[in-house]
Backbone as a chain_set.jsonl record, in Angstrom:
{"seq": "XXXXXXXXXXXXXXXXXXXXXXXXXXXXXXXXXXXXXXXXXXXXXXXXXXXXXXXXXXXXXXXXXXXXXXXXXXXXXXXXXXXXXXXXXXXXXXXXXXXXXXXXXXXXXXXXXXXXXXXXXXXXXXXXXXXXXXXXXXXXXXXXXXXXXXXXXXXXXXXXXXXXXXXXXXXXXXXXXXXXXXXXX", "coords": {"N": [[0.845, -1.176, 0.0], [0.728, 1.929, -0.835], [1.396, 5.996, -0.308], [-1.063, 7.241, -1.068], [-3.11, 5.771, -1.096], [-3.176, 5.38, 2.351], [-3.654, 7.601, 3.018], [-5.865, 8.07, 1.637], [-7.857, 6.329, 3.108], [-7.288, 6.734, 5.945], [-5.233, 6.0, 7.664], [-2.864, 6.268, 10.546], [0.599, 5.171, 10.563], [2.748, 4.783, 12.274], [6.387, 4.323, 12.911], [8.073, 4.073, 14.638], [7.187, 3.372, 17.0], [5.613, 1.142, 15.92], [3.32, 0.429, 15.299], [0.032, 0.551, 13.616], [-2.859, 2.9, 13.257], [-5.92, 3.293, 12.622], [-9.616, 4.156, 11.358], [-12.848, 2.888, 12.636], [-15.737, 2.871, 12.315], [-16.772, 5.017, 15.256], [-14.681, 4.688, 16.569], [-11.075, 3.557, 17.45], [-9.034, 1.626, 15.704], [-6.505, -0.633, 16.309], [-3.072, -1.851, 14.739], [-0.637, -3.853, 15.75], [2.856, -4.746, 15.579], [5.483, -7.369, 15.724], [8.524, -6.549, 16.79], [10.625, -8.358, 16.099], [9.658, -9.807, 13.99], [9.444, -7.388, 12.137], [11.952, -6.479, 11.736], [13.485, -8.677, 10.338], [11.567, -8.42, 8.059], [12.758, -5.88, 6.985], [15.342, -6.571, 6.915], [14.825, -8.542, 4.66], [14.006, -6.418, 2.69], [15.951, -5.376, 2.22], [17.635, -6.741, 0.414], [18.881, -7.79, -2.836], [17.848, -8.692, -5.229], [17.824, -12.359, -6.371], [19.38, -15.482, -6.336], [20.325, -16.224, -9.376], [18.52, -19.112, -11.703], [19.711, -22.193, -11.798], [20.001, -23.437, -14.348], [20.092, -20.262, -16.117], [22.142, -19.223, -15.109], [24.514, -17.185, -15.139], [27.748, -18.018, -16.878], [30.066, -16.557, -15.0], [31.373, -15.238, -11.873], [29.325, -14.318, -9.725], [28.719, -12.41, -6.898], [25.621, -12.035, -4.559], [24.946, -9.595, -1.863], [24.347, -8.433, 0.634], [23.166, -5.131, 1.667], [22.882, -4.387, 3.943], [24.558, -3.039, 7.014], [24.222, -3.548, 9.192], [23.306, -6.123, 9.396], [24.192, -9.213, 10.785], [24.79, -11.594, 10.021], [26.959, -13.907, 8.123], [29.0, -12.667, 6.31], [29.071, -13.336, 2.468], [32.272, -14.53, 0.484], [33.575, -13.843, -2.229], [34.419, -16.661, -4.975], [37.623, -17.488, -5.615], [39.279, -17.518, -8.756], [39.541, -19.959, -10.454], [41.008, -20.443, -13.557], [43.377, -18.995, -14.456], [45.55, -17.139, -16.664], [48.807, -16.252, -18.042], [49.905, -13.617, -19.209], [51.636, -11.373, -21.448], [52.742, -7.852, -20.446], [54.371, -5.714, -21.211], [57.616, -4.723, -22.678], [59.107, -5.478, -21.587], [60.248, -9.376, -20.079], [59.785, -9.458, -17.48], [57.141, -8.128, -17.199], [54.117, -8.806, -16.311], [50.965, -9.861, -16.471], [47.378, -11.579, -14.942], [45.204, -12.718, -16.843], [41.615, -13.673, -16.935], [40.681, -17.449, -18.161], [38.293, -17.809, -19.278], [37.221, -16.352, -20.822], [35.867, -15.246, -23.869], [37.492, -15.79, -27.469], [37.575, -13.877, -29.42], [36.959, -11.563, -27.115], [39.179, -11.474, -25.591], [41.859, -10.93, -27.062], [41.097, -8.369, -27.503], [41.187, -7.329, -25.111], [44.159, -8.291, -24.038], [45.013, -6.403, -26.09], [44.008, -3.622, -25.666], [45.391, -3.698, -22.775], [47.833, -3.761, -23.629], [48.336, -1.231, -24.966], [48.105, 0.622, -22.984], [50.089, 0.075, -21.54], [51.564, 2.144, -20.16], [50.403, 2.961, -17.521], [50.891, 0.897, -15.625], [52.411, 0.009, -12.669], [55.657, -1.021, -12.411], [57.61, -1.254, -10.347], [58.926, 0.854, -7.441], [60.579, 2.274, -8.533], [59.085, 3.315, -10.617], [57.226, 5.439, -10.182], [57.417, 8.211, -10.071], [56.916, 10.354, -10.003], [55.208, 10.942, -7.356], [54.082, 12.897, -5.219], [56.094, 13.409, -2.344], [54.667, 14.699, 0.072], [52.654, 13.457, 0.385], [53.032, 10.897, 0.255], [54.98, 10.339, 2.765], [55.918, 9.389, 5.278], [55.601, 10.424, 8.557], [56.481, 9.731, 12.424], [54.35, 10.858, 14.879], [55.191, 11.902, 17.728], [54.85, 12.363, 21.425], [56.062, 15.039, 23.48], [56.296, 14.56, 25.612], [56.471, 12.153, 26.57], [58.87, 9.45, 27.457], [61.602, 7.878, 24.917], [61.839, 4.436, 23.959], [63.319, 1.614, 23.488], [62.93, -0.463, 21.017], [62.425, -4.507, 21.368], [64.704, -6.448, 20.342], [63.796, -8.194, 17.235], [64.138, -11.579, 15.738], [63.916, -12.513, 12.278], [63.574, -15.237, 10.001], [65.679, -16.662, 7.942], [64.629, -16.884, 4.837], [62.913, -14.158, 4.664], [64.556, -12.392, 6.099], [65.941, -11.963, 4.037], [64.118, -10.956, 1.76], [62.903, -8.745, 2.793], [65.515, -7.015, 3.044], [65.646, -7.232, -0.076], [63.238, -5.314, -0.915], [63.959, -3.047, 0.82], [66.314, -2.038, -0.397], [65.254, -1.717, -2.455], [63.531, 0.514, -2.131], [64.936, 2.089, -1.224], [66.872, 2.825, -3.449], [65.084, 4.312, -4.977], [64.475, 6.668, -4.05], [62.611, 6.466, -2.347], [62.56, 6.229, 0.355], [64.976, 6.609, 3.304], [67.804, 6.27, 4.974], [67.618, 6.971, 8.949], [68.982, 8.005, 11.482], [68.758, 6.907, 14.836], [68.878, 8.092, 18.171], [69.399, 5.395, 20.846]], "CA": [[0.0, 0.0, 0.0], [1.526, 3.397, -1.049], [1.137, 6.984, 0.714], [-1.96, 8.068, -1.171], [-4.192, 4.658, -0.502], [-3.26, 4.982, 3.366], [-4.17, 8.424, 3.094], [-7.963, 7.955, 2.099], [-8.154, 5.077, 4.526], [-7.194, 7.747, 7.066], [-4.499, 5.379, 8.346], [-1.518, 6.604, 10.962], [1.529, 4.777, 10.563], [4.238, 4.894, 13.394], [7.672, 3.362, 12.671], [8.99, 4.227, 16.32], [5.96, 2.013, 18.032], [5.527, -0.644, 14.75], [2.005, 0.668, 14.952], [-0.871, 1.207, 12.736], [-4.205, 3.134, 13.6], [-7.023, 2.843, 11.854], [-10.931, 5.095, 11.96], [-13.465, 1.538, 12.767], [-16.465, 3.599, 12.677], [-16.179, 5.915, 15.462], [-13.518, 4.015, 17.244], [-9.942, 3.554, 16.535], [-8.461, 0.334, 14.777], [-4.547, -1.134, 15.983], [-2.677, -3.463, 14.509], [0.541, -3.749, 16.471], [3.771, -5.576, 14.918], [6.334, -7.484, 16.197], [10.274, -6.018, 16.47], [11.6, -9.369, 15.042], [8.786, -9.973, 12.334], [9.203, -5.775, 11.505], [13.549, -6.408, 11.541], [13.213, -9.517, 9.501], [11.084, -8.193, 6.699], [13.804, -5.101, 6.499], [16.413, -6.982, 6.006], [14.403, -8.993, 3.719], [13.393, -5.563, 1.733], [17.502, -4.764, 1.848], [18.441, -7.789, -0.438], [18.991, -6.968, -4.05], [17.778, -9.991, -5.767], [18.226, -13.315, -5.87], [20.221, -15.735, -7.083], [19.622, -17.234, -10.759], [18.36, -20.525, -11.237], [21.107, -22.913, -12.256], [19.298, -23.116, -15.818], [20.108, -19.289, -17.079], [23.2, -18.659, -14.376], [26.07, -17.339, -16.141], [29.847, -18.651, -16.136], [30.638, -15.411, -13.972], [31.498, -15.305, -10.117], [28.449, -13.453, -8.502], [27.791, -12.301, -5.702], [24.807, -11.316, -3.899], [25.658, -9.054, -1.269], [23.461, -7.926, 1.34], [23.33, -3.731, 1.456], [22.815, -3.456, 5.431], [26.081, -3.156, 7.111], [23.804, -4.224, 10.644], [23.294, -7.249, 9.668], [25.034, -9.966, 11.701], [24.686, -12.732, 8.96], [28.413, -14.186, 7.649], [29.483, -12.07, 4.589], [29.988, -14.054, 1.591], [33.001, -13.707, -0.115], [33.94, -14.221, -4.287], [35.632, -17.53, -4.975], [38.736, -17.448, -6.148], [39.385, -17.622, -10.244], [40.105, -20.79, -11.153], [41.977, -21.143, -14.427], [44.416, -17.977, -15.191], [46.513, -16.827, -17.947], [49.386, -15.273, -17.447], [50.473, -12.678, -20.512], [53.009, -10.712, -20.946], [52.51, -6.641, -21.507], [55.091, -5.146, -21.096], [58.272, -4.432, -23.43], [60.547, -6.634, -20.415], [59.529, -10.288, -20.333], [58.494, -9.643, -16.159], [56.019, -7.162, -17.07], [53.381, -10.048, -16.729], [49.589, -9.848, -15.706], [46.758, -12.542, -15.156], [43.749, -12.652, -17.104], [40.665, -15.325, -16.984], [40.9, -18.206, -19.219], [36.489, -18.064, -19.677], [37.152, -15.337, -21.735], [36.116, -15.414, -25.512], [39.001, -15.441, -28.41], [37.669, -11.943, -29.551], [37.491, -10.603, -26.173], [40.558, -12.013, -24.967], [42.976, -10.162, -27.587], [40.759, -6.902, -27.523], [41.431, -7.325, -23.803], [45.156, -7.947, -24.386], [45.531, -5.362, -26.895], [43.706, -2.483, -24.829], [46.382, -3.558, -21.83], [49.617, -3.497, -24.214], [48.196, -0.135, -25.531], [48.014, 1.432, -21.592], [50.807, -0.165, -20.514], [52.251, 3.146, -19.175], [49.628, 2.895, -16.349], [50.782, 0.128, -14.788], [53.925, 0.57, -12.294], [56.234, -2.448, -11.807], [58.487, -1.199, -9.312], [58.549, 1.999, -6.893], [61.182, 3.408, -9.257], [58.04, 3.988, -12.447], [56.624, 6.213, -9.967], [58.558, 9.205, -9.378], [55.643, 11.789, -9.952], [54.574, 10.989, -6.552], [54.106, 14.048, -4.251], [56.658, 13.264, -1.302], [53.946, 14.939, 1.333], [51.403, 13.058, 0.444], [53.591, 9.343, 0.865], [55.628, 10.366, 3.63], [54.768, 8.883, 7.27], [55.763, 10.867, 9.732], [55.6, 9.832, 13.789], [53.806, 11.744, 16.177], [55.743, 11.317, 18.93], [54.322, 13.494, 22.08], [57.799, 15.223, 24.143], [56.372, 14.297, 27.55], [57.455, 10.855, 26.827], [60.563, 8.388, 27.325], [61.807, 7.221, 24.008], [61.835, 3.087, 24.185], [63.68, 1.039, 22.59], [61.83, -1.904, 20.855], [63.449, -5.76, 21.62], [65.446, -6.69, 18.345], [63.397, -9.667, 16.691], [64.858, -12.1, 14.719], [63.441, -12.727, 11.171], [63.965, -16.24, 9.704], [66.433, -16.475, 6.763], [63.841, -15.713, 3.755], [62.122, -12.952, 5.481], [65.191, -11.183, 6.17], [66.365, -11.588, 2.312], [63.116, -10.395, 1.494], [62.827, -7.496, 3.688], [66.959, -6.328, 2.367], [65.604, -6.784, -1.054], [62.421, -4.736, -0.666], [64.598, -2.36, 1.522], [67.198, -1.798, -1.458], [64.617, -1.449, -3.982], [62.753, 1.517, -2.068], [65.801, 3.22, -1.342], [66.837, 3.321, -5.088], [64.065, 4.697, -5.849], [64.478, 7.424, -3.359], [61.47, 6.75, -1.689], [63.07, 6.065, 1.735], [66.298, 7.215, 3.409], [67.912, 5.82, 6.941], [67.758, 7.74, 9.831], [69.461, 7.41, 13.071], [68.008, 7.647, 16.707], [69.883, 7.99, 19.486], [69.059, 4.491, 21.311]], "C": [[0.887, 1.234, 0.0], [0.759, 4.502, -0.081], [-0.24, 7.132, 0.361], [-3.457, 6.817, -0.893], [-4.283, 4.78, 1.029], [-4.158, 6.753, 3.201], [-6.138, 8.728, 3.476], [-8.418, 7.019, 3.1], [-7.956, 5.559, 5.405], [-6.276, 6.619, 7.899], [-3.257, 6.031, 8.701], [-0.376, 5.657, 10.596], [2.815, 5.232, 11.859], [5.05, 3.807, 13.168], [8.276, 2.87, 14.048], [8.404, 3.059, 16.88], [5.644, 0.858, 17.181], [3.947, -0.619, 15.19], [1.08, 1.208, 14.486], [-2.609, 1.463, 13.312], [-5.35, 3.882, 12.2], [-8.442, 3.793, 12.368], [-11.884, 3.651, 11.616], [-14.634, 2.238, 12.661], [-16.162, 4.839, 13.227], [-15.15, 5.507, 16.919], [-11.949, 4.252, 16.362], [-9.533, 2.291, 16.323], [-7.111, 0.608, 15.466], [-4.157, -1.798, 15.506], [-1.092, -2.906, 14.781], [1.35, -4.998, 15.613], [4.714, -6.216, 15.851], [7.737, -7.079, 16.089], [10.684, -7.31, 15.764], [10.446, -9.458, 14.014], [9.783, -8.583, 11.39], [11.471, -6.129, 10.65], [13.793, -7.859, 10.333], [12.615, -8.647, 8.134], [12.332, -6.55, 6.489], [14.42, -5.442, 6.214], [16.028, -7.967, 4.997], [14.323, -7.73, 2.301], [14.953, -4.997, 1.342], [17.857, -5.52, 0.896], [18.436, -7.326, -2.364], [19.313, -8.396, -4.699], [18.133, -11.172, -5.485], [19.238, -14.473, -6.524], [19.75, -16.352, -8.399], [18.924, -18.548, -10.734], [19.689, -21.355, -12.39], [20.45, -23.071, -13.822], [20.531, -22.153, -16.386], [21.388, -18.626, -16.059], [24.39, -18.534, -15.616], [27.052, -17.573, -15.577], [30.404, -17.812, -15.212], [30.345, -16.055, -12.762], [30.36, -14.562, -9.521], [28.394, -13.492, -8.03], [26.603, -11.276, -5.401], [24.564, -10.95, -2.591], [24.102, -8.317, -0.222], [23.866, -6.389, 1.511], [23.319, -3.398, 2.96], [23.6, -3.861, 6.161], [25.777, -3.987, 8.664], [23.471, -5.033, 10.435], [24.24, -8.041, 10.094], [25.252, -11.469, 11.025], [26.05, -12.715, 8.482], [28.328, -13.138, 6.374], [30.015, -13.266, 3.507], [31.384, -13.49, 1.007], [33.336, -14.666, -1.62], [34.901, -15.97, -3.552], [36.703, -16.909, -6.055], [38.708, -18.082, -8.253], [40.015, -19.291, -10.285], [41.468, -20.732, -12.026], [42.484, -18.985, -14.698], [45.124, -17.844, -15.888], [47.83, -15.851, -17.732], [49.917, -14.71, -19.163], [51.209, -11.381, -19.992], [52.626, -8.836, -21.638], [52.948, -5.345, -21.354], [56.414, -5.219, -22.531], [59.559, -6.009, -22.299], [59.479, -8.197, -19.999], [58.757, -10.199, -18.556], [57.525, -8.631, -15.866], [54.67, -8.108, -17.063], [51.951, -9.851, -15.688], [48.831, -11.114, -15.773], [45.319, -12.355, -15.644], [42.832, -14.101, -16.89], [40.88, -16.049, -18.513], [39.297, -18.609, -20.174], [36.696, -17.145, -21.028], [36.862, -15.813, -23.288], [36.953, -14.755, -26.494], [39.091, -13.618, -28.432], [37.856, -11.187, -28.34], [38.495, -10.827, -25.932], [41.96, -10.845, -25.577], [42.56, -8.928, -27.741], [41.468, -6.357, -26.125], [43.364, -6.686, -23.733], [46.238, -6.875, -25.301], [45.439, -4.171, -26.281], [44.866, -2.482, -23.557], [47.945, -3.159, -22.233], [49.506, -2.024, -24.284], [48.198, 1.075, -23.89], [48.78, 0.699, -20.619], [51.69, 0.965, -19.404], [51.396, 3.415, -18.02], [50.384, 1.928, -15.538], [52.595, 0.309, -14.081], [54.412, -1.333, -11.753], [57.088, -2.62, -10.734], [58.128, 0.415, -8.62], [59.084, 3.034, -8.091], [60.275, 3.745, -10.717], [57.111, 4.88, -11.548], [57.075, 7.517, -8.874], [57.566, 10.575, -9.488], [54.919, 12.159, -8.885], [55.232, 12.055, -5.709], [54.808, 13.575, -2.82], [55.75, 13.624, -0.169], [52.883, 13.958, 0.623], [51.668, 11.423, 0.766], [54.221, 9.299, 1.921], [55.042, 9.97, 5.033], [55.727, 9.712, 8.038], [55.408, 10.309, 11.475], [55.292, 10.709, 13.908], [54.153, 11.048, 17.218], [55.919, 12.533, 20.123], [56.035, 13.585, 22.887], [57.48, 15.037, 25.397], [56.635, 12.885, 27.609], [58.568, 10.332, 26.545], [60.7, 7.772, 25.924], [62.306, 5.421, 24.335], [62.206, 2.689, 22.956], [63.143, -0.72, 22.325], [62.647, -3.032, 21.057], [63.584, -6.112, 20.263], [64.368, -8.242, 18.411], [63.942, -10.179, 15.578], [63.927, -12.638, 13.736], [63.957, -13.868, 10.689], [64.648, -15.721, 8.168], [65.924, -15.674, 5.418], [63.284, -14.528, 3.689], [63.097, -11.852, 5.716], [66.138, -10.824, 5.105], [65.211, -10.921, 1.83], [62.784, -8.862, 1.841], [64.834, -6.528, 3.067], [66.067, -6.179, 0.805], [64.605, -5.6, -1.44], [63.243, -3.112, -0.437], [65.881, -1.15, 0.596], [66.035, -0.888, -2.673], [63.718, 0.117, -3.849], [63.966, 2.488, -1.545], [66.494, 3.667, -3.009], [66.212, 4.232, -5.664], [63.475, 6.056, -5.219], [63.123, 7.766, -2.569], [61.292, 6.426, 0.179], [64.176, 6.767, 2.513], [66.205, 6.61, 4.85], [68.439, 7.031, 7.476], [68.006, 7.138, 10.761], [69.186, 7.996, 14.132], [68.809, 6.955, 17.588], [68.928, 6.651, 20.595], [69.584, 4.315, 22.838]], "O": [[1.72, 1.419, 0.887], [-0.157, 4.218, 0.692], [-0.949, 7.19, 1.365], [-4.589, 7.156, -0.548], [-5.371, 4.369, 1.432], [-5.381, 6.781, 3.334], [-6.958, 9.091, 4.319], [-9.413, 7.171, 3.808], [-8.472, 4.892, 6.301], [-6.779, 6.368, 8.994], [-2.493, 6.413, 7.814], [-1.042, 5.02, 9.779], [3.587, 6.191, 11.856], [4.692, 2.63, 13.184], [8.747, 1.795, 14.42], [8.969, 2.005, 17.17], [5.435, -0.262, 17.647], [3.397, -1.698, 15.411], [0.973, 2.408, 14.737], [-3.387, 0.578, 13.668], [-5.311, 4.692, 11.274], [-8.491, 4.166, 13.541], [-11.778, 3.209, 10.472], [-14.619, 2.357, 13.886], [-15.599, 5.725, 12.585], [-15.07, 6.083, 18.004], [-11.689, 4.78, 15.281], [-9.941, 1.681, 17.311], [-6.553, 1.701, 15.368], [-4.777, -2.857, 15.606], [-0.515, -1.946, 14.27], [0.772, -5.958, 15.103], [4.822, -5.608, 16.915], [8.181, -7.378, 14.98], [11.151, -7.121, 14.641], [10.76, -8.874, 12.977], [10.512, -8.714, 10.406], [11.948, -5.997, 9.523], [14.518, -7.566, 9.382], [13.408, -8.298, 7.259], [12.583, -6.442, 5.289], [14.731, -5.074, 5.082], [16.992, -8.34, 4.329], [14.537, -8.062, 1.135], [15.151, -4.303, 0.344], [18.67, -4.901, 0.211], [17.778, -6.374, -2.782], [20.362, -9.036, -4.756], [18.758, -11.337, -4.437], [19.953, -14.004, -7.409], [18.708, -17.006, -8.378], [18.766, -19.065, -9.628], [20.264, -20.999, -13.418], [20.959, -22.106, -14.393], [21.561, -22.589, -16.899], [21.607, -17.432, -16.264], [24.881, -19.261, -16.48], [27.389, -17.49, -14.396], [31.302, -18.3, -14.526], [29.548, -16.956, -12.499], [30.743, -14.079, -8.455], [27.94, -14.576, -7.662], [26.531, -10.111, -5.791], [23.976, -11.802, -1.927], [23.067, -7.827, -0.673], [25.091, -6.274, 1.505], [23.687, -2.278, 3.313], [23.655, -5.088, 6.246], [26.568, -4.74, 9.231], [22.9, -5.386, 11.467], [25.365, -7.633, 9.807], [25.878, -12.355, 11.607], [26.526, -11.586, 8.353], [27.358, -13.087, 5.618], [31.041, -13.935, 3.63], [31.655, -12.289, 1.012], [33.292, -15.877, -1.833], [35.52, -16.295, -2.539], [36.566, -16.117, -6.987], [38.045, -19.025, -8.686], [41.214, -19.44, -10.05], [42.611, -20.88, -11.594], [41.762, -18.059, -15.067], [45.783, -18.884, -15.871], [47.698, -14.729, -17.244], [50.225, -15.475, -20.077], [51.349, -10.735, -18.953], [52.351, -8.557, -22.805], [52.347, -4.271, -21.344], [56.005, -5.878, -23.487], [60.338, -6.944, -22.489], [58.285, -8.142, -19.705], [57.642, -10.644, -18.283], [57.122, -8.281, -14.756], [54.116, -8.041, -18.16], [51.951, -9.731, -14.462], [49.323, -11.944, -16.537], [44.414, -11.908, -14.94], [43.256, -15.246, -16.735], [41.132, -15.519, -19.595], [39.129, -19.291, -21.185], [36.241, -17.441, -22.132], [37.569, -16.661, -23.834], [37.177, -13.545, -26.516], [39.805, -12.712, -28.003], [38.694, -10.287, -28.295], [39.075, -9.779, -26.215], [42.743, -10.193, -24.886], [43.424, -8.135, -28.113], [42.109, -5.313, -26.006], [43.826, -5.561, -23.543], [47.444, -6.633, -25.29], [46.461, -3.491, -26.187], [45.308, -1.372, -23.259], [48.844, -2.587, -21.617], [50.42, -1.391, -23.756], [48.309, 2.294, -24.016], [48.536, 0.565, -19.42], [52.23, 0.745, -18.319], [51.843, 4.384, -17.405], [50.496, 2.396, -14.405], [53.62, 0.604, -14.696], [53.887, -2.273, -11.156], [57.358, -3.698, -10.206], [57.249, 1.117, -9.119], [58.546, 4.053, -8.525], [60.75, 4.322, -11.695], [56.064, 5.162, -12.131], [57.084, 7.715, -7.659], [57.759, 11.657, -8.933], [54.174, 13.139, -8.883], [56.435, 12.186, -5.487], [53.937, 13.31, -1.991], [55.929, 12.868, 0.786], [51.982, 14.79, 0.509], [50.836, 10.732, 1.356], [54.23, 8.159, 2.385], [53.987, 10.232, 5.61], [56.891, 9.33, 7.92], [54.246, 10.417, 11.866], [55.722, 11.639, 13.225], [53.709, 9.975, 17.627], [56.752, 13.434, 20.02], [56.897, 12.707, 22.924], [58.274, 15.307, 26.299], [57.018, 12.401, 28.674], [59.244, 10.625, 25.559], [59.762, 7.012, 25.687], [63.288, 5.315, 25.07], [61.827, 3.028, 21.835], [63.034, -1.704, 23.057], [63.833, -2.721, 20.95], [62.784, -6.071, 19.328], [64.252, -9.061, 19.322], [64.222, -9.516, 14.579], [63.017, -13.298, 14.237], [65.175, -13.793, 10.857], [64.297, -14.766, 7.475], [66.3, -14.598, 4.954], [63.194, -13.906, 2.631], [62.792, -10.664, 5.62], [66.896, -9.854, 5.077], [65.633, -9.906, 1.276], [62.441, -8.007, 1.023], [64.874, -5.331, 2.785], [65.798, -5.023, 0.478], [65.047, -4.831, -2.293], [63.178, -2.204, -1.265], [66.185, 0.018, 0.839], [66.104, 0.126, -3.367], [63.313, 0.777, -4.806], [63.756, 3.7, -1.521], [66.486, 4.802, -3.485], [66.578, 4.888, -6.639], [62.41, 6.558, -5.579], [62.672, 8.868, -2.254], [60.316, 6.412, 0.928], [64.185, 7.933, 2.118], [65.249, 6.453, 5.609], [69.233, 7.842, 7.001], [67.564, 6.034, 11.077], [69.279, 9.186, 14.432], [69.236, 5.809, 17.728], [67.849, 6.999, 21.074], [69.267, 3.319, 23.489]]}, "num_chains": 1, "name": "protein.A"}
């Protein structure tokens, strides 16, 4: 029932109380709701369709995602892609992205062609992005002067982790997007 049917029916509506009054003659009409019926059919009226029927479902990943952030129901989440492609689209053979393998021929190389053609978008290392505004990447502490400077307990990093962390470490100083500083310990 829309606004202008409750209207001539001379019906109140209250959301607050989940109650509706009504003119019975020359009485008044209630019809009282329940909080879980009323919270139920909202988050019923939040859902945004349903799912296909296995019939007319297409090969895509969908999801259908509930819109109300108060619900307390698990979140789905996407599965994972299956079958991937890896192509190359760059000018250097580890310029290399993954596309889906569902894809059809024609899309596939429109796909691949539109990515070769905008490969200057894509950054492969820190050093392809030197246009970046230093204040706007920089971290700064906030470190208040009414406290003791502490020194953290050294942790040890297992072998790969601390090749990993040097190479990382190398690659963002190159690229002058770091620099070491020394604190008095």
């Amino acid at each position: 029932m829309g606004q202008p049917t409750l209207n001539k029916l001379g019906v109140v509506v209250s959301t607050y109380h989940l109650c509706m009054k009504y003119l019975v003659g020359k009485e008044v009409g209630r019809v009282w709701s329940d909080h879980r019926v009323s919270r139920r059919c909202y988050k019923d009226s939040l859902r945004i369709g349903s799912w296909p029927t296995q019939a007319n479902r297409p090969d895509m990943n969908v999801l259908d995602l509930d819109i109300n952030p108060r619900c307390d129901d698990e979140l789905e989440r996407p599965l994972l892609a299956e079958d991937l492609k890896e192509i190359n689209i760059g000018l250097d053979l580890t310029h290399k992205t993954k596309i889906g393998t569902a894809l059809a021929q024609e899309d596939e190389s429109c796909l691949i062609s539109f990515l070769q053609e905008n490969r200057d978008v894509f950054v492969w290392s820190p050093a392809d992005m030197p246009e970046i505004d230093p204040e706007f990447i920089c971290h700064h502490l906030s470190i208040s002067s009414g406290f003791w400077s502490v020194t953290q307990r050294w942790r040890k990093l297992g072998e790969e982790k601390r090749m990993v962390a040097q190479e990382e470490t190398k690659k963002l100083l190159a690229a002058s997007f770091i620099q070491e500083i020394q604190y008095p310990t």
